[in-house]
Short mmCIF file of C-alpha atoms in Angstrom, two decimals:
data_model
loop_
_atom_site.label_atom_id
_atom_site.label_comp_id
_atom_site.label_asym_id
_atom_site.label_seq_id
_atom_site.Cartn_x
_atom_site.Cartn_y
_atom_site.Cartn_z
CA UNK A 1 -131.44 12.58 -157.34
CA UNK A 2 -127.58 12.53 -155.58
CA UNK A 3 -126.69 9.52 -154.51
CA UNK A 4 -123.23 9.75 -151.45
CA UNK A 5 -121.45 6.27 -152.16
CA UNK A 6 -118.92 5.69 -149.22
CA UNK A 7 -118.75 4.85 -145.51
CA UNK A 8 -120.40 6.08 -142.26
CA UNK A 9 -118.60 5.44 -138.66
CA UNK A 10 -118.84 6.76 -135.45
CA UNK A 11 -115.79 9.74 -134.69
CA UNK A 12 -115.01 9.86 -130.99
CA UNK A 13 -114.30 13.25 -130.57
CA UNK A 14 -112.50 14.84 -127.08
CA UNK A 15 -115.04 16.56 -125.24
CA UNK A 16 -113.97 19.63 -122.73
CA UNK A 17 -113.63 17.51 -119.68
CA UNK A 18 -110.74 15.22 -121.40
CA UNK A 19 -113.27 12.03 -121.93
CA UNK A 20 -114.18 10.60 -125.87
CA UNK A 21 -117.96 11.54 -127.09
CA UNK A 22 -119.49 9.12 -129.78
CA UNK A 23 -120.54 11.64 -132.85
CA UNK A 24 -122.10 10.23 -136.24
CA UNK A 25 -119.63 10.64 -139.42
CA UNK A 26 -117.25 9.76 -142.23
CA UNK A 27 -116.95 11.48 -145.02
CA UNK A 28 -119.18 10.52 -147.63
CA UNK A 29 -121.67 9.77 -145.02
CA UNK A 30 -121.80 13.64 -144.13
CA UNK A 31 -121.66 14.62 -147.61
CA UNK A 32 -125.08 12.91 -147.73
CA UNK A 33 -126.15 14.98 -143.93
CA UNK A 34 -125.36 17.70 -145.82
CA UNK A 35 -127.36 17.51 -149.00
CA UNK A 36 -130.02 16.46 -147.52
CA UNK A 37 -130.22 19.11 -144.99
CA UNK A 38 -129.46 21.73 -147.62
CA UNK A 39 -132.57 20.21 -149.81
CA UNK A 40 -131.45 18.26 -151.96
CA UNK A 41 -132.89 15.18 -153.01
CA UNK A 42 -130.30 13.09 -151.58
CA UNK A 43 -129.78 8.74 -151.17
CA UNK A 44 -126.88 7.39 -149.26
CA UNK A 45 -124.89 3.81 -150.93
CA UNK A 46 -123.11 2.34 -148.22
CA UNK A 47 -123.48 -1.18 -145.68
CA UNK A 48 -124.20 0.12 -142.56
CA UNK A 49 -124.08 -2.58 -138.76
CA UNK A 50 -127.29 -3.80 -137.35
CA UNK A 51 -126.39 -2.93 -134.45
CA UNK A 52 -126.71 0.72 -132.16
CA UNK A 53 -124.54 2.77 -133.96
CA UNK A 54 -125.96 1.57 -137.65
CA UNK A 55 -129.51 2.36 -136.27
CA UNK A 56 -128.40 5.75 -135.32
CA UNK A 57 -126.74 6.69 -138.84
CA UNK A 58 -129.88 5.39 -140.47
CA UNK A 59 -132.26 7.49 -138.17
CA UNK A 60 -129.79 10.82 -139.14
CA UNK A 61 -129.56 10.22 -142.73
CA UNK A 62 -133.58 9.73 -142.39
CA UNK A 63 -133.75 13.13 -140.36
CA UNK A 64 -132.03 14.48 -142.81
CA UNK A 65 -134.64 13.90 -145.20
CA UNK A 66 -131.61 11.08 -146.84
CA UNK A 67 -132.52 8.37 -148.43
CA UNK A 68 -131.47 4.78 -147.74
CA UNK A 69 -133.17 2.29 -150.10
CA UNK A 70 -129.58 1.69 -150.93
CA UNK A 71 -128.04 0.82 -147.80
CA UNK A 72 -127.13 -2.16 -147.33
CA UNK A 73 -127.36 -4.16 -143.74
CA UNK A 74 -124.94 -6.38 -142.16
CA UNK A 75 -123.61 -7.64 -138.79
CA UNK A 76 -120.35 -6.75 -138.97
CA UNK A 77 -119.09 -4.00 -136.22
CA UNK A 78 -119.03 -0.29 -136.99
CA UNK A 79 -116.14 1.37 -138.02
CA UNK A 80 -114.13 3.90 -135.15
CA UNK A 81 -112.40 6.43 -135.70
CA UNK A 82 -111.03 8.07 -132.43
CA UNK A 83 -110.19 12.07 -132.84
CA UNK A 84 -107.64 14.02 -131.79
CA UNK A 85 -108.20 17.65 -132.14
CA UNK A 86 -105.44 20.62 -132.36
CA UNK A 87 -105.25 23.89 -130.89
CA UNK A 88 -106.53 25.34 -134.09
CA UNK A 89 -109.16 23.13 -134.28
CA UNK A 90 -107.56 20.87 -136.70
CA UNK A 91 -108.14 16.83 -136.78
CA UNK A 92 -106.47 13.84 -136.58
CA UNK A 93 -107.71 10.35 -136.65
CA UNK A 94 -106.74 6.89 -135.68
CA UNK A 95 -109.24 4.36 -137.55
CA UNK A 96 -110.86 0.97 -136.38
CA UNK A 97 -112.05 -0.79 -139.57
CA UNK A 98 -111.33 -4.35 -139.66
CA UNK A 99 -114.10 -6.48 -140.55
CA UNK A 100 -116.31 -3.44 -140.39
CA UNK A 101 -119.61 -3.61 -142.29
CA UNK A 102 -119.48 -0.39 -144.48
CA UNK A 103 -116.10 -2.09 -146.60
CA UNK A 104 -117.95 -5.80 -147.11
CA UNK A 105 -120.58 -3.01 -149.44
CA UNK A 106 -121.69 -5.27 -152.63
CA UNK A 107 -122.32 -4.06 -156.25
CA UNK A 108 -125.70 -2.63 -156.47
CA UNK A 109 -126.13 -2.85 -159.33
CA UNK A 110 -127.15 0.27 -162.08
CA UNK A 111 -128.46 2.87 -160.04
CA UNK A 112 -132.00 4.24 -160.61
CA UNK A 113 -132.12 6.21 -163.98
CA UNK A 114 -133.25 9.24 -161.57
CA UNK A 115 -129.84 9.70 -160.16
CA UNK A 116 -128.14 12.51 -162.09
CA UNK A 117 -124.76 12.44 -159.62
CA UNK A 118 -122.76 9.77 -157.75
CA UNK A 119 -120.14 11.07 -155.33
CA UNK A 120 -117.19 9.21 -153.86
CA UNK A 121 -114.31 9.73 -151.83
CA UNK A 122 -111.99 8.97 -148.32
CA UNK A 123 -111.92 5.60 -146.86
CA UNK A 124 -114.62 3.58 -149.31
CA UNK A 125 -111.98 3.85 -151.94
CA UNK A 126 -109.09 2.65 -149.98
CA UNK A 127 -110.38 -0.58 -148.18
CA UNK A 128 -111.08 -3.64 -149.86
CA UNK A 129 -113.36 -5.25 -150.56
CA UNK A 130 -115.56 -2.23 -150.99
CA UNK A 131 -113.05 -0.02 -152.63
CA UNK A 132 -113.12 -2.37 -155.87
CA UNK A 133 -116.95 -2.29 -155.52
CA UNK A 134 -117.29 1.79 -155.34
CA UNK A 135 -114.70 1.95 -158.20
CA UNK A 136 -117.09 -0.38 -160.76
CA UNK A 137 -119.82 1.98 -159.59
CA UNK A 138 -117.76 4.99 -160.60
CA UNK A 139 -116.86 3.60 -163.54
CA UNK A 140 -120.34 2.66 -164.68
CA UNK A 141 -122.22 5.41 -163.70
CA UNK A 142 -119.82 8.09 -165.72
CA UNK A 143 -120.20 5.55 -168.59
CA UNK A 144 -124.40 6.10 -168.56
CA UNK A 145 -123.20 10.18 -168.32
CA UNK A 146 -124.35 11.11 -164.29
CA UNK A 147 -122.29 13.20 -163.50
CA UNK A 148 -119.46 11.76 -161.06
CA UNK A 149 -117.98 14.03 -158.03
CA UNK A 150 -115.10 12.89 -156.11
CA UNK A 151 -113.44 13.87 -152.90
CA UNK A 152 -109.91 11.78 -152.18
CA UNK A 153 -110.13 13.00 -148.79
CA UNK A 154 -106.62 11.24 -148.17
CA UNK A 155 -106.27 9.28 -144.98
CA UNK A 156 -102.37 8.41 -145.52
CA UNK A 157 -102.45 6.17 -142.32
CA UNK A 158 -104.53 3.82 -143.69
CA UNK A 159 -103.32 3.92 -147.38
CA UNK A 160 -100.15 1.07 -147.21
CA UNK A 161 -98.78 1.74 -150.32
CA UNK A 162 -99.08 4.79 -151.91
CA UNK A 163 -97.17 4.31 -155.28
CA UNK A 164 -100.36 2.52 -156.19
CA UNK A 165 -103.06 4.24 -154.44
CA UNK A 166 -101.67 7.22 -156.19
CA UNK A 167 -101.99 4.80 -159.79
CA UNK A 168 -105.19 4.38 -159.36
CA UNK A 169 -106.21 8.15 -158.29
CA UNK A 170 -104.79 8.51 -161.71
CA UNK A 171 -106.98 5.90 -163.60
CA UNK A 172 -110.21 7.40 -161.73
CA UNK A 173 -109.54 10.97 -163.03
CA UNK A 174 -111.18 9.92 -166.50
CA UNK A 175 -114.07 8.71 -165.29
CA UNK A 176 -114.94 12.16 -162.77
CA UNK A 177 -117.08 15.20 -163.68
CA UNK A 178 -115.95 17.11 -160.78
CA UNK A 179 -113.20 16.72 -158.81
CA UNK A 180 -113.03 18.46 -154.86
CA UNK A 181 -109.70 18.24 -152.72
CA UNK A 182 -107.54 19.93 -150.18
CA UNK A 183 -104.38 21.82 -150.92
CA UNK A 184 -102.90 19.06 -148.54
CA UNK A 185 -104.10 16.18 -150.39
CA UNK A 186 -103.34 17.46 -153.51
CA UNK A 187 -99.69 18.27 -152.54
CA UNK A 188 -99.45 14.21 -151.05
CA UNK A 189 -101.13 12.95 -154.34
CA UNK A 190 -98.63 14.49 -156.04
CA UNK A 191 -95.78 13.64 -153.63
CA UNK A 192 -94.49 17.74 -153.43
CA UNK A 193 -93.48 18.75 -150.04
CA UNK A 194 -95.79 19.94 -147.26
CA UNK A 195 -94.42 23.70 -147.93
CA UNK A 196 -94.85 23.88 -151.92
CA UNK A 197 -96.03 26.46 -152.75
CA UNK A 198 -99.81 26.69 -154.11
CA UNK A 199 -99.02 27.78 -157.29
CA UNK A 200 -97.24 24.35 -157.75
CA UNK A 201 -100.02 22.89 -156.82
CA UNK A 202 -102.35 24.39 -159.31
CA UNK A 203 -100.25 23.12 -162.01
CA UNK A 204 -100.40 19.57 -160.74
CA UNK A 205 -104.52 20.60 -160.63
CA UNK A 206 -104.60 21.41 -164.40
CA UNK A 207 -103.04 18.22 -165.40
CA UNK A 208 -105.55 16.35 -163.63
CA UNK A 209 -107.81 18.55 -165.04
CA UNK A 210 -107.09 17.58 -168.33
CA UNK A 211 -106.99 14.09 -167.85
CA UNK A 212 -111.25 14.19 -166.95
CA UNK A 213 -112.72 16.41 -164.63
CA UNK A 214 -115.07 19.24 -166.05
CA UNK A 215 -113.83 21.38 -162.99
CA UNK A 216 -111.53 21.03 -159.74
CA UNK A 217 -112.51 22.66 -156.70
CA UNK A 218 -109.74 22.92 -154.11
CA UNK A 219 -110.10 23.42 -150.64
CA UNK A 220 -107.73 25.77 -148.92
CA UNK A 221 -107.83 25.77 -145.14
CA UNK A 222 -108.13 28.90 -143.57
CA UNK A 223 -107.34 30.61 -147.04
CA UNK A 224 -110.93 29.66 -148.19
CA UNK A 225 -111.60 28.11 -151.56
CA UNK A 226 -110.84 28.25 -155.19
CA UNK A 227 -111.56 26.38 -158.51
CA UNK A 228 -109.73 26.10 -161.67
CA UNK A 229 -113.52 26.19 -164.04
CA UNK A 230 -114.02 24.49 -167.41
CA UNK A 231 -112.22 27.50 -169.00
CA UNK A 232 -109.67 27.73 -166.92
CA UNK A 233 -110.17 30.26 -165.05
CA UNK A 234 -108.87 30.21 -161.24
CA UNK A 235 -111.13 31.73 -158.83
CA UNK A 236 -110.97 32.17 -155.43
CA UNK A 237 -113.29 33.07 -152.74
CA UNK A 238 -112.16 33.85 -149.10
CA UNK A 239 -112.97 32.14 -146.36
CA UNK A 240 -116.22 32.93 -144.48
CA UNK A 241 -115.14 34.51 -140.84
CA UNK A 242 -115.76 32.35 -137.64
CA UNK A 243 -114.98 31.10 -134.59
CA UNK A 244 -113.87 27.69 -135.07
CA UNK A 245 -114.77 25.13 -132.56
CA UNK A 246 -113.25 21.87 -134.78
CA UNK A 247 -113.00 21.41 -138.46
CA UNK A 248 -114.37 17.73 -138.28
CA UNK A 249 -116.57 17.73 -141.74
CA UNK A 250 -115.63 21.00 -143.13
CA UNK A 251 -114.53 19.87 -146.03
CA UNK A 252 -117.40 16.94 -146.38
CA UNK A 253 -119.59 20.08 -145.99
CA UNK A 254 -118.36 21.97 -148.74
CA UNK A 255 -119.13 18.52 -150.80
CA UNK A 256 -122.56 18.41 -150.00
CA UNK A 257 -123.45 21.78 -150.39
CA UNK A 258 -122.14 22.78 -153.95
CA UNK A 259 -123.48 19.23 -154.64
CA UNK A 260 -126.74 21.32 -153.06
CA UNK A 261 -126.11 24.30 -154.93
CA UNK A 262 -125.21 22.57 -158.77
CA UNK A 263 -129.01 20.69 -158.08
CA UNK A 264 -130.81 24.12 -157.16
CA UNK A 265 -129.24 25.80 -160.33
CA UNK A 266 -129.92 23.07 -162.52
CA UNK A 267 -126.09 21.87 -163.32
CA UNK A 268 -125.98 18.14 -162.51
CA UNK A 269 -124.06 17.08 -165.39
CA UNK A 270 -120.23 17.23 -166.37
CA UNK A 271 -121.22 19.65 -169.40
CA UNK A 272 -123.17 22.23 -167.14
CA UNK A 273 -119.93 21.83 -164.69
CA UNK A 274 -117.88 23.03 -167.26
CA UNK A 275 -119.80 25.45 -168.49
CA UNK A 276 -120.00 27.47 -165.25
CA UNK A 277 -119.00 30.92 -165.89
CA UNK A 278 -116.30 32.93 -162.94
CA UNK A 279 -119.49 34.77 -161.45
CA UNK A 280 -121.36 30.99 -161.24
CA UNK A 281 -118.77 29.76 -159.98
CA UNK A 282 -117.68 32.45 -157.38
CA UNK A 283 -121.92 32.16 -155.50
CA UNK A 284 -121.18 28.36 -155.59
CA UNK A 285 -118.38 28.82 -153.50
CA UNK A 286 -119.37 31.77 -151.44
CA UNK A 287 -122.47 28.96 -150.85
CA UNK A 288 -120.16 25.93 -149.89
CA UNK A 289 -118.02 28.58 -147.72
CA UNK A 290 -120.88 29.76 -145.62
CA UNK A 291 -121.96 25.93 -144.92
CA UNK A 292 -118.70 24.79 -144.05
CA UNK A 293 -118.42 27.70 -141.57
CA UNK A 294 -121.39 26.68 -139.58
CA UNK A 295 -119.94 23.27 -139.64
CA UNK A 296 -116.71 24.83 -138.09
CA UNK A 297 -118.63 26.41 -135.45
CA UNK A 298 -119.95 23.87 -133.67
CA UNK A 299 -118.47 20.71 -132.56
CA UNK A 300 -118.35 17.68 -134.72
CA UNK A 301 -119.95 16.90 -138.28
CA UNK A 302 -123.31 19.01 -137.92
CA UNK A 303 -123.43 20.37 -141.70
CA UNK A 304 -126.28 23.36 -141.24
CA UNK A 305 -130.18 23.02 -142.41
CA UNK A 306 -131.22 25.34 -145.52
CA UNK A 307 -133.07 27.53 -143.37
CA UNK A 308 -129.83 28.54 -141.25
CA UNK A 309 -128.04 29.32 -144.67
CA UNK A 310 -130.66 31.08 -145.29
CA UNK A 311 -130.07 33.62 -142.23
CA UNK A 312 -126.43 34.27 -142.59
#
């Protein structure tokens, strides 16, 4: 089993005629849509409101085939998070999260002895109180040897001091199998300018490499994806064509489904990470690329079902 730890909100996303539609989101919490959908035997470790919008991000993750013995309830609001789009498709967000029931989460505990990976990443790890909680779960979970996947997914508007946001990034790297993130949050965890170029950032990449992860994935935009493998090899795959309609859970979608793909070929543990060879590693990608093209295709987080992977 793959457990998601992280929050879920509610994105309110511009719709053609200028007005704000409510869609179901954050970034772990589509990690989890997209696992699930992709067939994975997926849980979701989060607090989620009692009230409308938390019943409607428990029926998704359900229809996803998610599940939620580990959800927490509360009555705290639901976290916003109001988007503004690009021309390219591109987002933006502006975030509502005070007092909001997915960062009052409380320490579950040891997870089942089922679960074989524990993924993290955006907002759960910045706001407090949940962010220490997440972090003990990280820690203790790569201690008892799941395999740990993590996805900064930087949000710099909400992160109020960086020096030591960027620390602790640091003290996590030891405790992560596999590490996923964006040429863009790589280059502001880092602190290199917007422009530098990506070979600078693949050095920074093998450093963190060898300070933990089995393998970094990196997310590239446009450009597609590439991943610096246990040998350290670089490989990159291009970008799957289509006709983008908003990148809103792209890269949450690439999450879930190599997540998907490392539990269909047997490789849920840090030693079968890093023992993927360029040709494994190269279909994993080509797999997450596909996914997070449907994603990009329609509007919102909708990560696609197995079946429409399955036709492309």
């Amino acid at each position: 089993m793959i457990v998601v730890a992280g929050e879920a909100l509610v994105d309110l996303v511009p719709t053609a005629g200028g007005n704000l539609a409510p869609r179901l989101g954050g970034g772990p919490y589509n990690v989890a849509v997209a696992a699930g959908r992709l067939g994975a035997p997926a849980g979701f470790l989060s607090r989620l409101s009692t009230d409308l919008f938390g019943d409607r991000l428990i029926e998704r993750l359900h229809a996803a085939d998610v599940r939620t013995d580990l959800v927490q309830r509360g009555p705290e609001p639901t976290t916003l998070a109001v988007v503004g789009l690009a021309e390219d498709g591109s987002a933006r967000y502006a975030f509502y999260v005070e007092g909001t029931a997915d960062r009052l989460v409380t320490d579950p505990g040891p997870l089942p002895a089922e679960v074989r990976a524990v993924s993290f990443g955006t907002l759960s790890l910045v706001l407090e109180p949940g962010a220490s909680t997440y972090e003990r779960v990280l820690w203790r979970e790569a201690e008892r040897g799941a395999l740990t996947v993590l996805d900064p997914n930087i949000r710099a508007g909400l992160i109020h001091d960086p020096p030591a946001y960027r620390d602790r990034y640091d003290s996590w790297l030891a405790h992560v199998g596999l590490l996923k993130v964006s040429v863009d949050d790589a280059r502001w965890l880092a602190e290199l300018p917007e422009d530098a170029p990506e070979a600078d950032v693949l050095d920074v990449v093998r450093d963190w490499q060898g300070a933990g992860p089995a393998a970094v994935v990196l997310t590239r935009g446009g450009d597609g994806l590439a991943v610096l493998t246990g040998s350290g090899e670089v490989i990159h795959v291009p970008p799957t064509p289509v006709t983008v309609v908003d990148t809103i859970g792209a890269g949450d979608t690439v999450q879930g489904a190599l997540l998907a793909w490392l539990h269909d070929h047997d490789a849920l543990s840090t030693e079968a990470v890093r023992g993927l060879d360029g040709g494994k590693w190269a279909r994993a990608l080509a797999y997450a690329g596909a996914a997070a093209a449907i994603t990009c295709s329609r509007a919102g987080a909708e990560p696609p079902f197995k079946r429409e992977l399955e036709m492309t």
